[in-house]
PDB file of C-alpha atoms in Angstrom:
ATOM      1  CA  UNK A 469      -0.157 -10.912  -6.701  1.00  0.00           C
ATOM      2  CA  UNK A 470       3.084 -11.600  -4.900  1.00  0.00           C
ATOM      3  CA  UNK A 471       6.050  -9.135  -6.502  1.00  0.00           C
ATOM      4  CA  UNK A 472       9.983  -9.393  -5.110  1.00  0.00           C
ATOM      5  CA  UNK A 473      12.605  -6.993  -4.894  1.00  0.00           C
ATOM      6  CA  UNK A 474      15.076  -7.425  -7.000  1.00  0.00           C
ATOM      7  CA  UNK A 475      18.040  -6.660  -5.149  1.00  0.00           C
ATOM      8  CA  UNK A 476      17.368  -9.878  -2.865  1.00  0.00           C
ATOM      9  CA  UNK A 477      19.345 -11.895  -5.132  1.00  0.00           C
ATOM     10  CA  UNK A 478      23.041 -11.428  -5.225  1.00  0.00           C
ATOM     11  CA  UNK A 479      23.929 -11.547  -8.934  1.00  0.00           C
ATOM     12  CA  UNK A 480      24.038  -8.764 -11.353  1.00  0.00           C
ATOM     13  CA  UNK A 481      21.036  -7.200 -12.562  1.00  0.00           C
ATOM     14  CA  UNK A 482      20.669  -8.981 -16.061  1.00  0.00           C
ATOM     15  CA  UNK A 483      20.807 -12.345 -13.892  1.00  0.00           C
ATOM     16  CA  UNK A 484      18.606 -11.044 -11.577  1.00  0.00           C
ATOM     17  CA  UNK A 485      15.864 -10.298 -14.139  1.00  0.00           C
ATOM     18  CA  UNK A 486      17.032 -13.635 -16.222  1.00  0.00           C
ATOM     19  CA  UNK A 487      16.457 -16.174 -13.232  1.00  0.00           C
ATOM     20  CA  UNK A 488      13.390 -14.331 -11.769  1.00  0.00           C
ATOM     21  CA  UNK A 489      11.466 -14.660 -14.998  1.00  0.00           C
ATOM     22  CA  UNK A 490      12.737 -18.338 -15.872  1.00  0.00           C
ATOM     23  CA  UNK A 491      10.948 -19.149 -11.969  1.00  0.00           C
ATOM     24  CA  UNK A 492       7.819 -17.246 -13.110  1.00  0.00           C
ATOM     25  CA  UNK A 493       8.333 -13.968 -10.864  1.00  0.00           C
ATOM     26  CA  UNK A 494       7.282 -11.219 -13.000  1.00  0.00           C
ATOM     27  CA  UNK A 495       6.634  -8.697 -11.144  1.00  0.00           C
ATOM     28  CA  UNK A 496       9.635  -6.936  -9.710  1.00  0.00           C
ATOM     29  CA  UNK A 497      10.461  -4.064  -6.997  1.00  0.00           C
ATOM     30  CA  UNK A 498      13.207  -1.126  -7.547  1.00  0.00           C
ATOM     31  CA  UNK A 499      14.980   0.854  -4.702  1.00  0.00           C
ATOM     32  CA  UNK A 500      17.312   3.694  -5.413  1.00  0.00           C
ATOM     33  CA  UNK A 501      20.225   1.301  -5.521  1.00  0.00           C
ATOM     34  CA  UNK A 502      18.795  -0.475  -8.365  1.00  0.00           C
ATOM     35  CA  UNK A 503      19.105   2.700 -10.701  1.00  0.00           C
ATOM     36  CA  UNK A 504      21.219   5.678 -10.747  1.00  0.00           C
ATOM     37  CA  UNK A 505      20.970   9.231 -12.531  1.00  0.00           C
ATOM     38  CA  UNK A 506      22.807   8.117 -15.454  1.00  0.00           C
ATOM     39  CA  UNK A 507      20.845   7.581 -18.809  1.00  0.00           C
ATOM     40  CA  UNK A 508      22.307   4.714 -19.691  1.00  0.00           C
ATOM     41  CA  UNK A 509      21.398   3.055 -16.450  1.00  0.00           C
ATOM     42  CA  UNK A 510      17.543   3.169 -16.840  1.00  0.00           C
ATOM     43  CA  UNK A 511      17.524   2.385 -20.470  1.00  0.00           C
ATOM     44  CA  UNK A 512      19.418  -0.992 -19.891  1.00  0.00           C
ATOM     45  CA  UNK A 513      16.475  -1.361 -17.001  1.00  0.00           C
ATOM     46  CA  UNK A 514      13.853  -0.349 -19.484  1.00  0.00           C
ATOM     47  CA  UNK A 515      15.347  -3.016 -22.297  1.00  0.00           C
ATOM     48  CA  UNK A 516      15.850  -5.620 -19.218  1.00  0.00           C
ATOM     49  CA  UNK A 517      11.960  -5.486 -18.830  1.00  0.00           C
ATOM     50  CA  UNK A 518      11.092  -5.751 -21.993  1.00  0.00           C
ATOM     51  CA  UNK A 519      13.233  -8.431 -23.017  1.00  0.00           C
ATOM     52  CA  UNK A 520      11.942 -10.869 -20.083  1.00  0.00           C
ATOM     53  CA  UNK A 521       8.398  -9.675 -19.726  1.00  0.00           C
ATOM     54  CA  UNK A 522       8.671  -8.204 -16.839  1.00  0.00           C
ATOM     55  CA  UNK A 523       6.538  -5.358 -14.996  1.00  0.00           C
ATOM     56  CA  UNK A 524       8.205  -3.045 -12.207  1.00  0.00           C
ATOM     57  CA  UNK A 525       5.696  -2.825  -9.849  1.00  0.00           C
ATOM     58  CA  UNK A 526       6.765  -0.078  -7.795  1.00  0.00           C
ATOM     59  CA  UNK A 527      10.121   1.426  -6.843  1.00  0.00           C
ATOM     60  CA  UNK A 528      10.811   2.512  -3.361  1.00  0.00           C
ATOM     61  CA  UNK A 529      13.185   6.002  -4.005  1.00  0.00           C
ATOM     62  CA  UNK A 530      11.705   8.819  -2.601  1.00  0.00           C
ATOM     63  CA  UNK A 531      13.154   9.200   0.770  1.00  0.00           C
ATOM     64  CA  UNK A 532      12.920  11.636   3.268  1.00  0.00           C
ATOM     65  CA  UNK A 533      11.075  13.540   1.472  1.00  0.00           C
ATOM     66  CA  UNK A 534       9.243  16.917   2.404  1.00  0.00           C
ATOM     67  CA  UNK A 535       8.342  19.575   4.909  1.00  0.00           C
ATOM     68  CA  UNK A 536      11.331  21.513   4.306  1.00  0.00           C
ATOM     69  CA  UNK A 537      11.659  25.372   4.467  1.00  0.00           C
ATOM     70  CA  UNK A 538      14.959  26.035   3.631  1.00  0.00           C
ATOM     71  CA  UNK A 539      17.138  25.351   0.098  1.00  0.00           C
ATOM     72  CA  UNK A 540      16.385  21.812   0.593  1.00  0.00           C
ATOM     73  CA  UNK A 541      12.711  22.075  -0.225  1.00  0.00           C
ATOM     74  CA  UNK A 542      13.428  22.799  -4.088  1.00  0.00           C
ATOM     75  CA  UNK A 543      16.058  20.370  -3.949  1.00  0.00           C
ATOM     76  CA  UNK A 544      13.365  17.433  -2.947  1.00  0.00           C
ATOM     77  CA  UNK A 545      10.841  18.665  -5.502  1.00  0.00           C
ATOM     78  CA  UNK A 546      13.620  18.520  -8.139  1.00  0.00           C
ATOM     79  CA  UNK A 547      14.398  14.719  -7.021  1.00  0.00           C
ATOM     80  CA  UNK A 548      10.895  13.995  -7.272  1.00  0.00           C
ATOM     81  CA  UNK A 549      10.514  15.137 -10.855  1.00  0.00           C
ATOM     82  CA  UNK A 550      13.021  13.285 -12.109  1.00  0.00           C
ATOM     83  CA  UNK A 551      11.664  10.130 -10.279  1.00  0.00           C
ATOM     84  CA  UNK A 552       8.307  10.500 -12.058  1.00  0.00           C
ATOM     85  CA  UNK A 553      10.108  10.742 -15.358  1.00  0.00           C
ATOM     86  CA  UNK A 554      12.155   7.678 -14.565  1.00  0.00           C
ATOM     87  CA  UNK A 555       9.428   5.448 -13.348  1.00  0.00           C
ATOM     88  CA  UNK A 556       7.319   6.646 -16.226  1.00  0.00           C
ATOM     89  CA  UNK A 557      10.149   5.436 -18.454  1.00  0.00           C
ATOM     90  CA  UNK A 558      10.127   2.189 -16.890  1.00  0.00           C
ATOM     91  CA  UNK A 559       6.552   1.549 -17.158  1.00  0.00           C
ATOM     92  CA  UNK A 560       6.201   1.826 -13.303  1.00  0.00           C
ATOM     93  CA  UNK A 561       2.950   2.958 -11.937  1.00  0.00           C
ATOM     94  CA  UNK A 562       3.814   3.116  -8.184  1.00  0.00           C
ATOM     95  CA  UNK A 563       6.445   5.354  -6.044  1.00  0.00           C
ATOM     96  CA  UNK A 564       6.748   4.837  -2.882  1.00  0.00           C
ATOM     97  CA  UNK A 565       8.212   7.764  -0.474  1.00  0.00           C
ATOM     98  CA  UNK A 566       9.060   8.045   2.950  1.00  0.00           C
ATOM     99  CA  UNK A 567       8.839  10.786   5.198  1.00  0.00           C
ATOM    100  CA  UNK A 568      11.778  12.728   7.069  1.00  0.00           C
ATOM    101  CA  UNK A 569      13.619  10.941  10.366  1.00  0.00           C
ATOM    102  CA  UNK A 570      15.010  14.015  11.739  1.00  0.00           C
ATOM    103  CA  UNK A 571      13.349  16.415  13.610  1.00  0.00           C
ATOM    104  CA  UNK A 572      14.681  19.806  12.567  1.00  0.00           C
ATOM    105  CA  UNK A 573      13.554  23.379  12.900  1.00  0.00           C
ATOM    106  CA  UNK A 574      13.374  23.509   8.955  1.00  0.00           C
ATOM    107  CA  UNK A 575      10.931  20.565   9.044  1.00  0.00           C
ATOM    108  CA  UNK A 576       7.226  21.954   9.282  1.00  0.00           C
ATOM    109  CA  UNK A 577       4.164  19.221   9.335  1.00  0.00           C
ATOM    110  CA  UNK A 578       2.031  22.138   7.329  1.00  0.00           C
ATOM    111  CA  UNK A 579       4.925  21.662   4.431  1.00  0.00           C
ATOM    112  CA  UNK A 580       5.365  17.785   4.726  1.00  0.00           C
ATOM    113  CA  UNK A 581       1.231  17.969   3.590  1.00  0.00           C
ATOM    114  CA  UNK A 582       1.916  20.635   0.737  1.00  0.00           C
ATOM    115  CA  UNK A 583       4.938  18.557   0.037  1.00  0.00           C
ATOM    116  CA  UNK A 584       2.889  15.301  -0.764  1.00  0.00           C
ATOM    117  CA  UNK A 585       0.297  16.809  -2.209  1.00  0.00           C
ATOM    118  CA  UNK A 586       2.425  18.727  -4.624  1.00  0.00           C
ATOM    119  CA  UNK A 587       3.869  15.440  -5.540  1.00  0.00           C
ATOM    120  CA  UNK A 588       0.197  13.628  -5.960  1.00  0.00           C
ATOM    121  CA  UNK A 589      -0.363  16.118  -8.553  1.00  0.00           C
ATOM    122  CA  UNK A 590       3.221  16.189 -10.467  1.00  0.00           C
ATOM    123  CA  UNK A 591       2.283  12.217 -10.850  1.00  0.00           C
ATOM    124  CA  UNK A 592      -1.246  12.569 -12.241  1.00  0.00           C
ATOM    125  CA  UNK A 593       0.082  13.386 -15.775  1.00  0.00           C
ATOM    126  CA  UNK A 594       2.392  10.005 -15.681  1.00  0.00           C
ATOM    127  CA  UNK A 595      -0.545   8.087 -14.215  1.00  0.00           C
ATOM    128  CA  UNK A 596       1.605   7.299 -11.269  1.00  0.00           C
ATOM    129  CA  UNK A 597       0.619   6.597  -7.822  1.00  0.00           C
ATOM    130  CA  UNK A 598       2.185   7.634  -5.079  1.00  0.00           C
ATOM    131  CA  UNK A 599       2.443   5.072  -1.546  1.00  0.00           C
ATOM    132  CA  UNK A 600       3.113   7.122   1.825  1.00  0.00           C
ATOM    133  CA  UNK A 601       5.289   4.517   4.629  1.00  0.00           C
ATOM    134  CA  UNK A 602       5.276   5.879   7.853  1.00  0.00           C
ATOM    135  CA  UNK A 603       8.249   4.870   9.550  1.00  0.00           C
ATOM    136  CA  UNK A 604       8.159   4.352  13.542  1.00  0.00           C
ATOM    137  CA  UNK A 605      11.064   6.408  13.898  1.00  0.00           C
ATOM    138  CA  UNK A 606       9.803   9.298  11.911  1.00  0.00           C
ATOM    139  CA  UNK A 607       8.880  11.884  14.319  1.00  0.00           C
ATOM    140  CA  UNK A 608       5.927  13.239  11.831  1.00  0.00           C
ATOM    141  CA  UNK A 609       4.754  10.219   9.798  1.00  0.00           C
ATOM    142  CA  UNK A 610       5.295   7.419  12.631  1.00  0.00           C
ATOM    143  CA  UNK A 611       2.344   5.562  12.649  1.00  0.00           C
ATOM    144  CA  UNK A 612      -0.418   4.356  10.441  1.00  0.00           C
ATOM    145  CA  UNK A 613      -3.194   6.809  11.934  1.00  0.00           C
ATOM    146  CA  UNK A 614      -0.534   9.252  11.019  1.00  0.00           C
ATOM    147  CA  UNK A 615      -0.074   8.402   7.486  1.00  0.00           C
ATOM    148  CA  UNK A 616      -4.016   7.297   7.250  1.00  0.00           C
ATOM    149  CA  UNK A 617      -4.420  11.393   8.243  1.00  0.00           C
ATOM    150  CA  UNK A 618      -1.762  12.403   5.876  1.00  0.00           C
ATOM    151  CA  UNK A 619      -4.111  10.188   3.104  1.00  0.00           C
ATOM    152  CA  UNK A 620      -6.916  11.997   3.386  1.00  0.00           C
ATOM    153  CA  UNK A 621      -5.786  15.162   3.913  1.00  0.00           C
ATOM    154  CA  UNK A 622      -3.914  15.188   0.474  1.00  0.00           C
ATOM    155  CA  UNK A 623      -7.482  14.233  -1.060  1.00  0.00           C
ATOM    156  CA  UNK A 624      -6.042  12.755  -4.222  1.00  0.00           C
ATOM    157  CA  UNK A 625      -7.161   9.537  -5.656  1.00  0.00           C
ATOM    158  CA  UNK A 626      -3.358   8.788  -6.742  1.00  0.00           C
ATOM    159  CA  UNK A 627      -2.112   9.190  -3.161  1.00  0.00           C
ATOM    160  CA  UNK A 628      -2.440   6.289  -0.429  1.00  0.00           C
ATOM    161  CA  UNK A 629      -0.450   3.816   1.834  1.00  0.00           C
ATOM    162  CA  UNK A 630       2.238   1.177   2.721  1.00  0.00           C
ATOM    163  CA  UNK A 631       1.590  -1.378   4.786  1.00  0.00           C
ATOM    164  CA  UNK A 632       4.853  -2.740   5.939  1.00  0.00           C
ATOM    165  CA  UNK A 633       4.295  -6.252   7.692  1.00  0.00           C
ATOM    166  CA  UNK A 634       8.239  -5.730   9.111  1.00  0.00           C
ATOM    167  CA  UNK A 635       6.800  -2.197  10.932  1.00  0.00           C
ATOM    168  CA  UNK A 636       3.306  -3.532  12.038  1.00  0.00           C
ATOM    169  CA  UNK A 637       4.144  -7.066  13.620  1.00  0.00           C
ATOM    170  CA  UNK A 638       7.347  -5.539  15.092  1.00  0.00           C
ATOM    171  CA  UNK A 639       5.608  -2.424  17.233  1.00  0.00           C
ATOM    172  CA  UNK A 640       2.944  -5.644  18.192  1.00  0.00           C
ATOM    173  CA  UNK A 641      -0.095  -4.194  16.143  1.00  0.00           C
ATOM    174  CA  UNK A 642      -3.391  -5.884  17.021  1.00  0.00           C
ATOM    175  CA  UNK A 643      -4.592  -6.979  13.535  1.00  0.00           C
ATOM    176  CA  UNK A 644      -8.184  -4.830  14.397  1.00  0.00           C
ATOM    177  CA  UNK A 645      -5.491  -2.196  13.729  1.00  0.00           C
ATOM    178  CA  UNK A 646      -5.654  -2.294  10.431  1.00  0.00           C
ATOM    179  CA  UNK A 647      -9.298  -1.869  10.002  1.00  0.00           C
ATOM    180  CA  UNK A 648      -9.626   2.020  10.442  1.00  0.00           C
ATOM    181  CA  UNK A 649      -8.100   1.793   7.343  1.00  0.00           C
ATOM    182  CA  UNK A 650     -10.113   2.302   3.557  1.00  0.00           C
ATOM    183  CA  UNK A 651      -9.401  -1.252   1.410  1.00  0.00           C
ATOM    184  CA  UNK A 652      -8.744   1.114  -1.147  1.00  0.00           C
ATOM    185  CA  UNK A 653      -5.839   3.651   0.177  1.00  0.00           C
ATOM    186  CA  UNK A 654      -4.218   0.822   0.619  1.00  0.00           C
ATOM    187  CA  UNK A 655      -1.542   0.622  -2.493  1.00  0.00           C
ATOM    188  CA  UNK A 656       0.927  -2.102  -1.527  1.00  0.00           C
ATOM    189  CA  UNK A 657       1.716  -4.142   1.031  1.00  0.00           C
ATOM    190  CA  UNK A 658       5.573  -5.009   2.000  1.00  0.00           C
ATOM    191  CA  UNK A 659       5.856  -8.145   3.342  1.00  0.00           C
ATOM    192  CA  UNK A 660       9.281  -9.028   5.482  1.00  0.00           C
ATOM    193  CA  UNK A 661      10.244 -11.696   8.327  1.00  0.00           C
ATOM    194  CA  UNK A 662      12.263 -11.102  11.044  1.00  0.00           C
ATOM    195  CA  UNK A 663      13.915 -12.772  14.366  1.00  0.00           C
ATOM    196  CA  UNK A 664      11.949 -11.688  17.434  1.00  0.00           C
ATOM    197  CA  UNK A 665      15.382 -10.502  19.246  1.00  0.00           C
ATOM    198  CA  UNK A 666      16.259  -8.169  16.857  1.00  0.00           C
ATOM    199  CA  UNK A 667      13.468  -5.277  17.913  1.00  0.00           C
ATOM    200  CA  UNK A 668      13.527  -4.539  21.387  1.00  0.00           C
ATOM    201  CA  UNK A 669      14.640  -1.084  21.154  1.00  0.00           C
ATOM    202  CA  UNK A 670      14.179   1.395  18.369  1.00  0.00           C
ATOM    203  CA  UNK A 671      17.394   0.950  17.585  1.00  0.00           C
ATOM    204  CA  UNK A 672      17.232  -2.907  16.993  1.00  0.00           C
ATOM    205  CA  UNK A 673      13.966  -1.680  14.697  1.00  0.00           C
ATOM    206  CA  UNK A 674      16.030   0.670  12.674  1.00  0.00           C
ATOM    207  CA  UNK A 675      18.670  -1.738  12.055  1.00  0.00           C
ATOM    208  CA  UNK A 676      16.513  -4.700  11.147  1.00  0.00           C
ATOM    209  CA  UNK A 677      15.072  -2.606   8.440  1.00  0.00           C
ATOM    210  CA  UNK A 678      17.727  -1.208   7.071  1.00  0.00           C
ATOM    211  CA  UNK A 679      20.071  -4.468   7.146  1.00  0.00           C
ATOM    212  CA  UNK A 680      18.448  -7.708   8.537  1.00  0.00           C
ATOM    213  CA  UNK A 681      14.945  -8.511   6.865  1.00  0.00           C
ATOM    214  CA  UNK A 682      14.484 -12.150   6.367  1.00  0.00           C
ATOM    215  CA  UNK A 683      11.980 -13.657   3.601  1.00  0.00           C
ATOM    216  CA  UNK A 684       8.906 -14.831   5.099  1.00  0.00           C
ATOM    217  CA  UNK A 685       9.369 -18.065   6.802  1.00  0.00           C
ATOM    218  CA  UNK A 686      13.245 -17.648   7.284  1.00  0.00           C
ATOM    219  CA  UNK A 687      12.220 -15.486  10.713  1.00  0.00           C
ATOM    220  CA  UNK A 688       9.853 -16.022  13.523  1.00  0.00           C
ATOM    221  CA  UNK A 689       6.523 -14.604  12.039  1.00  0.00           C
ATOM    222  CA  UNK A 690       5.757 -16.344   8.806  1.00  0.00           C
ATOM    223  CA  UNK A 691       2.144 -17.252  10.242  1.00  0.00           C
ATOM    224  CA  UNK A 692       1.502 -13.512  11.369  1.00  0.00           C
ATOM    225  CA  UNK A 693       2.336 -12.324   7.823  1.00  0.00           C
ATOM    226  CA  UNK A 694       0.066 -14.662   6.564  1.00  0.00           C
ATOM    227  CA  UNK A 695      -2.740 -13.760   8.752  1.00  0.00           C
ATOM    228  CA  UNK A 696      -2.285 -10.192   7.637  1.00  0.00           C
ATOM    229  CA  UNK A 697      -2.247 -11.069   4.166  1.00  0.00           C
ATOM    230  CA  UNK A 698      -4.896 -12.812   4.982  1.00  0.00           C
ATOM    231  CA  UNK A 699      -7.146 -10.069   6.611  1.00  0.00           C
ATOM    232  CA  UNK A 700      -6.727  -7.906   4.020  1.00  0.00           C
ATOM    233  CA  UNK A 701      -8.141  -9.850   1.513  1.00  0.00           C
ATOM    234  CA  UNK A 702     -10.625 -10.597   3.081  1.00  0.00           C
ATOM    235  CA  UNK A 703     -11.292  -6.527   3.686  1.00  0.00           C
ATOM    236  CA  UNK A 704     -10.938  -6.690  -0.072  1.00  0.00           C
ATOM    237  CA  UNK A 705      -7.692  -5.809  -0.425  1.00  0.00           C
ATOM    238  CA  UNK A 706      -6.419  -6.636  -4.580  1.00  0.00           C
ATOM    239  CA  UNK A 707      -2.868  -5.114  -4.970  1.00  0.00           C
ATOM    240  CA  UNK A 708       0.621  -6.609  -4.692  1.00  0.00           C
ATOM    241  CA  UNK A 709       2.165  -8.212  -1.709  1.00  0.00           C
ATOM    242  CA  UNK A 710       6.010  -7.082  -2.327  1.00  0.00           C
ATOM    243  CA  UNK A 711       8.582  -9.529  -0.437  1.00  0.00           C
ATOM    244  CA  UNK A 712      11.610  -7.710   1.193  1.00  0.00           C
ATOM    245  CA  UNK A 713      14.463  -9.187   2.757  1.00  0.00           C
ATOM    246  CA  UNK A 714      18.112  -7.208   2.829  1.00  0.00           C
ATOM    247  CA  UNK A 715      19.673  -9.708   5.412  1.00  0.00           C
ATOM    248  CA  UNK A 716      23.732 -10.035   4.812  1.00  0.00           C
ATOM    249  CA  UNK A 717      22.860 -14.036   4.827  1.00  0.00           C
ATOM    250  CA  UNK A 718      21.418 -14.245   1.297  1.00  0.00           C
ATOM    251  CA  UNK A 719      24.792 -12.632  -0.223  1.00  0.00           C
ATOM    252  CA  UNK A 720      26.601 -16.136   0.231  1.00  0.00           C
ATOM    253  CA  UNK A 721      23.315 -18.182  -0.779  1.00  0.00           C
ATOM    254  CA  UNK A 722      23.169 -19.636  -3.768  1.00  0.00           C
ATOM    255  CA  UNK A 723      20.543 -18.005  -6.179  1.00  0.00           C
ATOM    256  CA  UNK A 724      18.359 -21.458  -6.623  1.00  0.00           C
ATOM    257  CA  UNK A 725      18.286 -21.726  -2.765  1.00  0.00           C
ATOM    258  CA  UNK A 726      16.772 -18.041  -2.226  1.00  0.00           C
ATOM    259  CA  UNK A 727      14.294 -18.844  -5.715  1.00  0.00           C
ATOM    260  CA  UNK A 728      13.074 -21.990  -3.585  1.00  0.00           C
ATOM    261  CA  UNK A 729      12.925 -19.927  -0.555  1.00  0.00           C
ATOM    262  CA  UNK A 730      10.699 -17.005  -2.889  1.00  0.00           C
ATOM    263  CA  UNK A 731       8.484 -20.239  -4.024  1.00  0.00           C
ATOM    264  CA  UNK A 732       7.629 -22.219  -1.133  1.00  0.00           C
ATOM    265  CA  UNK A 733       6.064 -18.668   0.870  1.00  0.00           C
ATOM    266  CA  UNK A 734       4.462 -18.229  -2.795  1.00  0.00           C
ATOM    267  CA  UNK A 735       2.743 -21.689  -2.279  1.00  0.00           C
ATOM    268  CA  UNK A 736       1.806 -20.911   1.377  1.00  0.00           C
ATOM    269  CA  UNK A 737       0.144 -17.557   0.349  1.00  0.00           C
ATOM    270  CA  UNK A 738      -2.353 -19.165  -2.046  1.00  0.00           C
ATOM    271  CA  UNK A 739      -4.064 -20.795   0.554  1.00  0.00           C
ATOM    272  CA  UNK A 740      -4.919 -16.792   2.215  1.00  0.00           C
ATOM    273  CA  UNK A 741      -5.177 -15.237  -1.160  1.00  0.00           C
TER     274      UNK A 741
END
């Protein structure tokens, strides 16, 4: 099942919900700039959803989260309760969170694990799942092994992974990478295109996350996404493939160019899926 995230298109949120469900797209991704604290804001979501039949798949708004010792530590749990309740309004069954990119002396690895597996258990009673990303530059959750350890460690059938296409083709992951890995931690898969210049440093990585993801087949490594996709399928792999792109490009695009764009990598994935 392919979902999108809604902020790719660059038109108000209504339209955004209006011309994704007039193409057939569904299924939808939130980030925390798609919703704020306000009431008001996630009830016009929630009626937005309901009106065009559409199901948030998962909403990427934890981040940074955990292994703090200090006043921050209540602070994050806080956040993370309020999440829940939001999602839970929203129908959303899947949080994804993020680990902290700052090493600090009030960051302990033995927290970070009571952290997440405090949160596994404040989502059981919403039937939420919670996804762990590592993130290359995190200096506690920076790999896959890492989160993979992380996984099982927190022992709870709610908690599992990301797998980030943009993260594993751009640190050159062999795809035999990826088969340590249980099918079945494996909660979403993020799938994002990129230019090949753009990650020679850690820097260039950070950057191309945060500002210059392409939609697969706009970048260099539409066939490697594929093959991914691809391999874990074949592993047995049934959840959503989520496409993000956040590339300053696809402000000036017109919205029926970037819904082409959305279809035509749609087509190419049903001959993987």
């Amino acid at each position: 099942m392919l979902t999108v995230a809604a902020n790719l298109l660059p038109i108000t949120l209504d339209s955004r919900f209006h011309e994704l469900a007039q193409h057939g797209f569904l299924h939808i991704d939130l980030t925390h700039k798609d919703f704020g604290a306000d009431r008001r804001d996630i009830e016009h979501i929630a009626a937005l959803t309901k009106r065009h039949n559409i199901q948030i798949s998962s909403a990427s708004s934890l981040r940074e989260f955990g292994g703090n010792t200090n006043h921050i530590h209540e602070y994050d749990m806080d956040l993370a309760r309020n999440y829940l309740k939001t999602l839970a309004q929203l129908h959303c069954r899947l949080l994804v969170v993020t680990p902290p990119t700052i090493r600090s002396k009030n960051i302990d690895n033995q927290q970070i694990l009571a952290d997440l597996r405090a949160l596994a258990n404040l989502a059981i009673p919403y039937r939420i799942k919670i996804a762990l990303k590592a993130l290359p530059w995190s200096p506690y959750i920076g790999s896959y092994q890492a989160a993979a350890a992380l996984c099982n460690d927190v022992n709870s059938p709610n908690f599992g992974l990301v797998i980030d296409t943009f993260h594993f083709l751009s640190e050159s992951e062999d795809i035999d990478a990826l088969e340590p890995l249980p099918t079945d931690s494996i909660f979403l898969v993020q799938c994002s295109d990129f230019n090949s210049s753009m990650t020679y440093s850690l820097e260039d990585q950070i950057e191309t996350y945060h500002h210059k993801r392409l939609i697969p087949g706009d970048g260099y490594y539409e066939s490697s996404i594929l093959s991914v996709m691809e391999h874990l399928h074949q592993k047995g792999y049934r959840g959503h493939y989520s496409i993000q792109a956040n590339h300053p490009q696809y402000q000036s695009q017109e919205t029926n160019e970037l819904i082409e764009k959305l279809k035509a990598f749609q087509a190419r994935c049903q001959d993987v899926l």
